[in-house]
Amino acid sequence: MILEIVKYPDERLKVVCEPVEEITDEIRQLCDDMLETMYAAPGVGLAAPQIGVSKRLLVMDPQAAEEVKKPRVLINPRLELLGETVVSEQEGCLSVPLGYRADVPRSEKVRLTATLQDGTQIDEILEGYEAIIVQHEYDHLDGKLFIDHISRLKRNLYDTRVKKWLKRQSDKNPR
Ligand code: NI
């Protein structure tokens, strides 16, 4: 089932999420729905708060746009940032409206530990594009968006655009 994606400035995107206590059928279904929603969007990652669920759960696929997919479901992930800081060029987010993109500093490498959908524990090093995606999605679990990493000036300009856009929408659809 394709789920509705929560958009900034929705407060649910600011919540620090709770760990998943047990991988129930409900959680497994949620993971499947999140993958379906991510591919349909289309995007390369989706975190639970983006569909309004405040749990430490994310899905990603660096090969989402390719024929051979590489879906990953990460439950209660933990990240250790390693290596140099690199510029993640023109990052975007399914929850950040108006197709806004900006350069964001990220670590080139991370150590990832997490539980998979079948309960398996993983502990591995991710680099490059995969490392950047997992940092972006992980931020969502702590109530952070990529626009929290940009300069105050850029952020203010963007917030002004969003306010105008929201006003145009409410003018179009008066209650
Ligand atoms: Ni995002």
Coordinates of N, CA and C and ligand atoms in Angstrom, one line a residue:
M1 N 0.8 -1.2 0.0 CA 0.0 0.0 0.0 C 0.9 1.2 0.0
I2 N 0.5 2.2 -0.9 CA 1.3 3.4 -0.9 C 0.8 4.4 0.2
L3 N 1.7 4.9 1.0 CA 1.3 5.7 2.1 C 1.5 7.2 1.8
E4 N 0.8 8.1 2.5 CA 0.9 9.5 2.3 C 2.2 10.0 2.9
I5 N 3.0 10.8 2.2 CA 4.2 11.3 2.8 C 4.0 12.7 3.4
V6 N 4.4 12.8 4.7 CA 4.3 14.0 5.5 C 5.3 15.0 5.0
K7 N 4.8 16.3 4.9 CA 5.7 17.3 4.3 C 6.0 18.4 5.3
Y8 N 7.2 18.9 5.3 CA 7.7 20.1 6.0 C 6.7 21.2 5.8
P9 N 6.3 22.0 6.8 CA 6.8 22.1 8.2 C 5.9 21.3 9.2
D10 N 5.4 20.1 8.8 CA 4.7 19.3 9.7 C 5.5 18.9 10.9
E11 N 4.9 19.1 12.1 CA 5.6 18.9 13.4 C 6.1 17.4 13.6
R12 N 5.4 16.5 12.9 CA 5.8 15.1 13.1 C 7.2 14.8 12.5
L13 N 7.7 15.7 11.7 CA 9.0 15.5 11.2 C 10.1 16.0 12.2
K14 N 9.7 16.6 13.3 CA 10.6 17.1 14.3 C 10.8 16.2 15.5
V15 N 10.0 15.1 15.5 CA 10.0 14.2 16.7 C 11.2 13.3 16.7
V16 N 11.8 13.1 17.9 CA 12.9 12.1 18.1 C 12.2 10.8 18.3
C17 N 12.4 9.8 17.3 CA 11.6 8.6 17.3 C 12.0 7.6 18.4
E18 N 11.1 6.7 18.7 CA 11.2 5.7 19.7 C 11.8 4.4 19.0
P19 N 12.6 3.6 19.7 CA 13.1 2.3 19.2 C 11.9 1.4 18.9
V20 N 12.1 0.5 17.9 CA 11.2 -0.6 17.7 C 11.5 -1.7 18.7
E21 N 10.5 -2.0 19.5 CA 10.7 -3.0 20.6 C 10.7 -4.4 20.1
E22 N 9.8 -4.7 19.1 CA 9.6 -6.0 18.7 C 9.2 -6.0 17.2
I23 N 9.8 -6.9 16.4 CA 9.4 -6.9 14.9 C 8.2 -7.7 14.8
T24 N 7.0 -7.1 14.8 CA 5.7 -7.7 14.7 C 5.3 -7.8 13.2
D25 N 4.2 -8.5 12.9 CA 3.7 -8.5 11.6 C 3.4 -7.1 11.1
E26 N 2.9 -6.3 12.1 CA 2.5 -4.9 11.7 C 3.8 -4.1 11.3
I27 N 4.9 -4.3 12.0 CA 6.1 -3.6 11.6 C 6.6 -4.1 10.2
R28 N 6.5 -5.5 10.0 CA 6.9 -6.0 8.7 C 6.1 -5.4 7.6
Q29 N 4.8 -5.3 7.8 CA 3.9 -4.7 6.8 C 4.3 -3.3 6.5
L30 N 4.5 -2.6 7.6 CA 4.9 -1.2 7.5 C 6.2 -1.0 6.7
C31 N 7.2 -1.9 6.9 CA 8.4 -1.9 6.1 C 8.1 -2.1 4.6
D32 N 7.3 -3.0 4.3 CA 6.9 -3.3 2.9 C 6.2 -2.1 2.3
D33 N 5.3 -1.5 3.0 CA 4.6 -0.3 2.5 C 5.5 0.9 2.3
M34 N 6.5 1.0 3.2 CA 7.4 2.1 3.1 C 8.3 1.9 1.8
L35 N 8.7 0.7 1.6 CA 9.5 0.4 0.3 C 8.6 0.7 -0.9
E36 N 7.4 0.3 -0.9 CA 6.5 0.6 -2.0 C 6.3 2.1 -2.2
T37 N 6.1 2.8 -1.1 CA 5.9 4.2 -1.1 C 7.2 4.9 -1.7
M38 N 8.4 4.5 -1.2 CA 9.6 5.0 -1.7 C 9.8 4.9 -3.2
Y39 N 9.6 3.6 -3.7 CA 9.8 3.4 -5.1 C 8.8 4.2 -5.9
A40 N 7.6 4.3 -5.4 CA 6.5 5.0 -6.2 C 6.8 6.6 -6.2
A41 N 7.5 7.1 -5.2 CA 7.6 8.5 -5.1 C 8.1 9.3 -6.3
P42 N 9.3 8.9 -6.9 CA 10.2 7.9 -6.5 C 11.3 8.6 -5.7
G43 N 11.9 7.7 -4.8 CA 13.0 8.2 -4.0 C 14.0 7.1 -3.7
V44 N 15.1 7.4 -3.0 CA 16.1 6.4 -2.7 C 16.1 6.1 -1.2
G45 N 15.3 6.8 -0.5 CA 15.2 6.5 1.0 C 13.9 7.0 1.6
L46 N 13.5 6.4 2.7 CA 12.3 6.9 3.4 C 12.4 6.5 4.8
A47 N 12.1 7.4 5.7 CA 12.2 7.1 7.1 C 10.7 7.1 7.7
A48 N 10.5 6.3 8.8 CA 9.2 6.2 9.3 C 8.4 7.5 9.6
P49 N 9.1 8.5 10.2 CA 8.4 9.8 10.5 C 7.8 10.4 9.3
Q50 N 8.4 10.1 8.1 CA 7.9 10.7 6.8 C 6.5 10.1 6.5
I51 N 6.1 9.0 7.1 CA 4.8 8.5 6.9 C 4.0 8.6 8.2
G52 N 4.5 9.5 9.1 CA 3.8 9.8 10.3 C 3.9 8.8 11.4
V53 N 4.9 7.9 11.4 CA 5.2 6.9 12.4 C 6.5 7.3 13.1
S54 N 6.4 7.5 14.4 CA 7.6 8.0 15.2 C 8.4 6.8 15.7
K55 N 8.9 6.0 14.8 CA 9.7 4.8 15.2 C 11.0 4.8 14.4
R56 N 12.0 4.2 15.0 CA 13.4 4.2 14.5 C 13.5 3.1 13.4
L57 N 13.0 3.4 12.2 CA 12.9 2.5 11.1 C 13.0 3.3 9.8
L58 N 13.9 2.7 8.9 CA 14.0 3.4 7.6 C 14.2 2.4 6.5
V59 N 13.9 2.8 5.3 CA 14.2 1.9 4.1 C 15.0 2.8 3.2
M60 N 15.8 2.1 2.4 CA 16.6 2.8 1.4 C 17.0 1.8 0.2
D61 N 17.3 2.4 -0.9 CA 17.8 1.7 -2.0 C 18.6 2.6 -3.0
P62 N 20.0 2.5 -2.9 CA 20.8 3.4 -3.7 C 20.6 3.1 -5.2
Q63 N 20.0 1.9 -5.5 CA 19.8 1.5 -6.9 C 18.3 1.6 -7.3
A64 N 17.6 2.4 -6.6 CA 16.1 2.5 -6.8 C 15.7 2.8 -8.2
A65 N 16.6 3.6 -8.9 CA 16.3 4.0 -10.3 C 16.8 3.0 -11.3
E66 N 17.5 2.0 -10.9 CA 18.0 1.0 -11.8 C 17.2 -0.3 -11.9
E67 N 17.5 -1.1 -12.9 CA 16.7 -2.3 -13.1 C 16.9 -3.3 -11.9
V68 N 18.1 -3.5 -11.5 CA 18.4 -4.4 -10.4 C 18.4 -3.6 -9.1
K69 N 17.4 -3.9 -8.3 CA 17.2 -3.1 -7.0 C 18.0 -3.7 -5.9
K70 N 18.2 -2.8 -4.9 CA 19.0 -3.3 -3.7 C 18.2 -2.7 -2.5
P71 N 17.0 -3.2 -2.2 CA 16.3 -2.7 -1.1 C 16.9 -3.0 0.3
R72 N 16.8 -2.1 1.2 CA 17.3 -2.4 2.6 C 16.3 -1.9 3.5
V73 N 16.0 -2.6 4.6 CA 15.1 -2.2 5.7 C 16.0 -2.2 6.9
L74 N 16.1 -1.0 7.6 CA 17.0 -0.9 8.8 C 16.2 -0.6 10.0
I75 N 16.2 -1.4 11.0 CA 15.4 -1.2 12.2 C 16.4 -0.9 13.3
N76 N 16.0 0.2 14.1 CA 16.9 0.7 15.2 C 18.4 0.9 14.7
P77 N 18.6 1.6 13.6 CA 20.0 1.7 13.1 C 20.8 2.6 14.1
R78 N 22.1 2.4 14.1 CA 23.0 3.3 14.7 C 24.1 3.6 13.8
L79 N 24.6 4.8 13.8 CA 25.6 5.2 12.9 C 26.8 5.8 13.7
E80 N 28.0 5.4 13.2 CA 29.2 6.1 13.6 C 29.8 6.7 12.4
L81 N 30.0 8.1 12.5 CA 30.5 8.8 11.3 C 32.0 8.6 11.3
L82 N 32.5 8.3 10.1 CA 33.9 8.0 9.9 C 34.4 8.8 8.7
G83 N 35.7 8.9 8.5 CA 36.3 9.5 7.3 C 36.1 11.0 7.2
E84 N 36.4 11.5 6.1 CA 36.4 12.9 5.8 C 35.0 13.4 5.6
T85 N 34.9 14.8 5.8 CA 33.6 15.4 5.5 C 33.6 15.7 4.0
V86 N 32.5 15.3 3.3 CA 32.4 15.6 1.9 C 31.1 16.4 1.6
V87 N 31.0 17.0 0.4 CA 29.8 17.7 0.1 C 28.8 16.8 -0.6
S88 N 27.7 16.6 0.0 CA 26.6 15.9 -0.7 C 25.9 16.9 -1.6
E89 N 26.1 16.8 -2.9 CA 25.6 17.8 -3.8 C 24.1 17.7 -4.1
Q90 N 23.5 18.9 -3.9 CA 22.1 19.0 -4.3 C 21.2 17.9 -3.7
E91 N 21.3 17.8 -2.4 CA 20.4 16.8 -1.7 C 19.0 17.3 -1.7
G92 N 18.1 16.4 -1.8 CA 16.6 16.7 -1.7 C 16.0 15.7 -0.8
C93 N 14.7 15.9 -0.6 CA 14.0 15.0 0.4 C 12.5 15.0 0.0
L94 N 11.9 13.8 0.1 CA 10.5 13.7 -0.3 C 9.6 14.5 0.6
S95 N 10.1 14.9 1.8 CA 9.3 15.7 2.7 C 9.5 17.1 2.7
V96 N 10.5 17.5 1.8 CA 10.8 19.0 1.7 C 10.2 19.5 0.4
P97 N 9.2 20.3 0.5 CA 8.4 20.8 -0.7 C 9.1 21.7 -1.6
L98 N 8.5 21.8 -2.8 CA 9.0 22.7 -3.9 C 10.2 22.2 -4.5
G99 N 10.5 20.9 -4.4 CA 11.7 20.3 -5.0 C 13.0 20.9 -4.6
Y100 N 13.0 21.5 -3.4 CA 14.2 22.2 -3.0 C 15.4 21.3 -2.8
R101 N 16.5 21.8 -3.2 CA 17.8 21.0 -3.1 C 18.9 21.9 -2.6
A102 N 19.8 21.4 -1.9 CA 21.0 22.1 -1.4 C 22.2 21.2 -1.1
D103 N 23.4 21.8 -1.2 CA 24.6 21.1 -0.8 C 24.6 20.9 0.7
V104 N 25.0 19.7 1.1 CA 25.0 19.4 2.6 C 26.3 18.7 2.9
P105 N 27.0 19.1 4.0 CA 28.2 18.4 4.4 C 27.8 17.0 5.1
R106 N 28.5 16.0 4.6 CA 28.2 14.6 5.1 C 29.5 13.9 5.3
S107 N 29.5 12.8 6.1 CA 30.7 12.0 6.2 C 30.8 11.1 5.0
E108 N 32.0 10.8 4.6 CA 32.2 10.0 3.4 C 32.0 8.5 3.7
K109 N 32.1 8.2 5.0 CA 32.0 6.8 5.4 C 31.3 6.7 6.8
V110 N 30.5 5.6 7.0 CA 29.9 5.4 8.3 C 30.0 3.9 8.6
R111 N 30.0 3.7 10.0 CA 29.8 2.3 10.4 C 28.3 2.2 10.8
L112 N 27.6 1.2 10.2 CA 26.2 1.0 10.5 C 26.0 -0.3 11.2
T113 N 25.2 -0.2 12.3 CA 24.7 -1.4 13.0 C 23.2 -1.2 13.0
A114 N 22.5 -2.3 12.7 CA 21.0 -2.3 12.7 C 20.5 -3.7 12.7
T115 N 19.2 -3.8 12.9 CA 18.5 -5.1 12.8 C 17.7 -5.1 11.5
L116 N 17.8 -6.2 10.8 CA 17.0 -6.3 9.5 C 15.6 -6.9 9.8
Q117 N 14.8 -6.8 8.8 CA 13.4 -7.3 8.9 C 13.2 -8.7 9.5
D118 N 14.2 -9.6 9.2 CA 14.1 -11.0 9.7 C 14.7 -11.1 11.0
G119 N 15.2 -10.0 11.6 CA 15.8 -10.1 13.0 C 17.3 -10.2 13.0
T120 N 17.9 -10.4 11.8 CA 19.4 -10.5 11.7 C 20.0 -9.1 12.1
Q121 N 21.1 -9.2 12.9 CA 21.9 -8.0 13.2 C 23.0 -7.8 12.2
I122 N 23.1 -6.6 11.7 CA 24.3 -6.3 10.8 C 25.2 -5.2 11.4
D123 N 26.4 -5.3 11.0 CA 27.4 -4.4 11.4 C 28.4 -4.2 10.3
E124 N 28.3 -3.1 9.5 CA 29.1 -2.9 8.3 C 29.5 -1.5 8.1
I125 N 30.4 -1.3 7.2 CA 30.9 0.0 6.8 C 30.2 0.3 5.4
L126 N 29.7 1.5 5.4 CA 29.1 2.0 4.1 C 29.9 3.2 3.6
E127 N 30.0 3.3 2.3 CA 30.8 4.4 1.8 C 30.0 5.1 0.6
G128 N 30.4 6.3 0.2 CA 29.9 6.9 -1.0 C 28.4 7.2 -0.8
Y129 N 27.7 7.0 -1.9 CA 26.3 7.3 -2.0 C 25.4 6.6 -0.9
E130 N 25.7 5.4 -0.7 CA 25.0 4.6 0.4 C 25.2 5.3 1.7
A131 N 26.4 5.7 2.0 CA 26.7 6.3 3.3 C 25.9 7.6 3.4
I132 N 25.8 8.4 2.3 CA 25.1 9.7 2.4 C 23.6 9.4 2.6
I133 N 23.1 8.5 1.8 CA 21.6 8.2 2.0 C 21.3 7.8 3.4
V134 N 22.1 6.9 4.0 CA 21.8 6.4 5.4 C 21.9 7.6 6.4
Q135 N 22.8 8.5 6.2 CA 22.9 9.7 7.1 C 21.7 10.6 7.0
H136 N 21.2 10.8 5.7 CA 20.0 11.6 5.5 C 18.8 10.9 6.2
E137 N 18.6 9.6 6.0 CA 17.5 8.9 6.6 C 17.6 8.9 8.1
Y138 N 18.8 8.6 8.6 CA 19.0 8.5 10.0 C 18.6 9.8 10.7
D139 N 19.0 10.9 10.1 CA 18.6 12.3 10.6 C 17.1 12.4 10.9
H140 N 16.3 11.8 10.0 CA 14.8 11.9 10.1 C 14.4 11.2 11.5
L141 N 15.1 10.2 11.9 CA 14.8 9.5 13.1 C 15.0 10.4 14.4
D142 N 15.9 11.3 14.2 CA 16.2 12.3 15.3 C 15.5 13.6 15.0
G143 N 14.5 13.6 14.1 CA 13.7 14.8 13.9 C 14.4 15.9 13.1
K144 N 15.4 15.5 12.3 CA 16.2 16.5 11.6 C 16.0 16.3 10.1
L145 N 16.1 17.4 9.3 CA 16.0 17.4 7.9 C 17.2 18.0 7.3
F146 N 17.5 17.7 6.0 CA 18.7 18.2 5.4 C 18.8 19.8 5.5
I147 N 17.6 20.4 5.5 CA 17.6 21.9 5.5 C 18.0 22.4 6.9
D148 N 18.2 21.5 7.9 CA 18.7 21.9 9.2 C 20.3 22.0 9.1
H149 N 20.8 21.6 8.0 CA 22.3 21.6 7.8 C 22.8 22.7 6.9
I150 N 21.9 23.6 6.4 CA 22.3 24.6 5.5 C 22.4 25.9 6.3
S151 N 22.9 27.0 5.6 CA 23.2 28.2 6.3 C 21.9 28.9 6.7
R152 N 21.9 29.7 7.7 CA 20.8 30.5 8.2 C 20.1 31.3 7.1
L153 N 20.9 31.9 6.3 CA 20.4 32.7 5.2 C 19.6 31.9 4.2
K154 N 20.2 30.8 3.8 CA 19.5 29.9 2.8 C 18.2 29.4 3.4
R155 N 18.3 29.0 4.7 CA 17.1 28.5 5.3 C 16.0 29.5 5.4
N156 N 16.4 30.8 5.7 CA 15.3 31.8 5.8 C 14.7 32.1 4.5
L157 N 15.5 32.1 3.4 CA 15.0 32.3 2.1 C 14.0 31.1 1.7
Y158 N 14.4 29.9 2.1 CA 13.6 28.8 1.8 C 12.3 28.8 2.6
D159 N 12.4 29.1 3.8 CA 11.2 29.2 4.7 C 10.2 30.3 4.2
T160 N 10.7 31.3 3.6 CA 9.8 32.4 3.0 C 9.1 31.8 1.8
R161 N 9.8 31.1 1.0 CA 9.1 30.4 -0.2 C 8.1 29.5 0.3
V162 N 8.3 28.7 1.3 CA 7.4 27.7 1.8 C 6.1 28.4 2.3
K163 N 6.3 29.5 3.1 CA 5.2 30.2 3.6 C 4.3 30.7 2.5
K164 N 4.9 31.3 1.5 CA 4.1 31.8 0.3 C 3.4 30.7 -0.3
W165 N 4.0 29.5 -0.5 CA 3.4 28.4 -1.2 C 2.2 27.9 -0.3
L166 N 2.4 27.8 1.0 CA 1.3 27.3 1.9 C 0.1 28.3 1.8
K167 N 0.4 29.6 1.7 CA -0.6 30.6 1.7 C -1.4 30.5 0.4
R168 N -0.7 30.3 -0.8 CA -1.3 30.1 -2.1 C -2.3 28.9 -2.0
Q169 N -1.8 27.9 -1.3 CA -2.6 26.6 -1.2 C -3.9 26.9 -0.4
S170 N -3.8 27.6 0.7 CA -4.9 27.9 1.5 C -5.9 28.9 0.9
D171 N -5.3 29.8 0.0 CA -6.2 30.7 -0.7 C -7.0 30.0 -1.7
K172 N -6.4 28.9 -2.3 CA -7.0 28.1 -3.3 C -8.1 27.2 -2.8
N173 N -7.8 26.7 -1.5 CA -8.8 25.8 -0.9 C -9.3 26.4 0.4
P174 N -10.1 27.5 0.4 CA -10.5 28.1 1.7 C -11.4 27.1 2.5
R175 N -11.3 27.2 3.8 CA -12.1 26.3 4.6 C -13.4 26.9 5.0
Ligands
NI1 NI 14.4 12.9 3.6

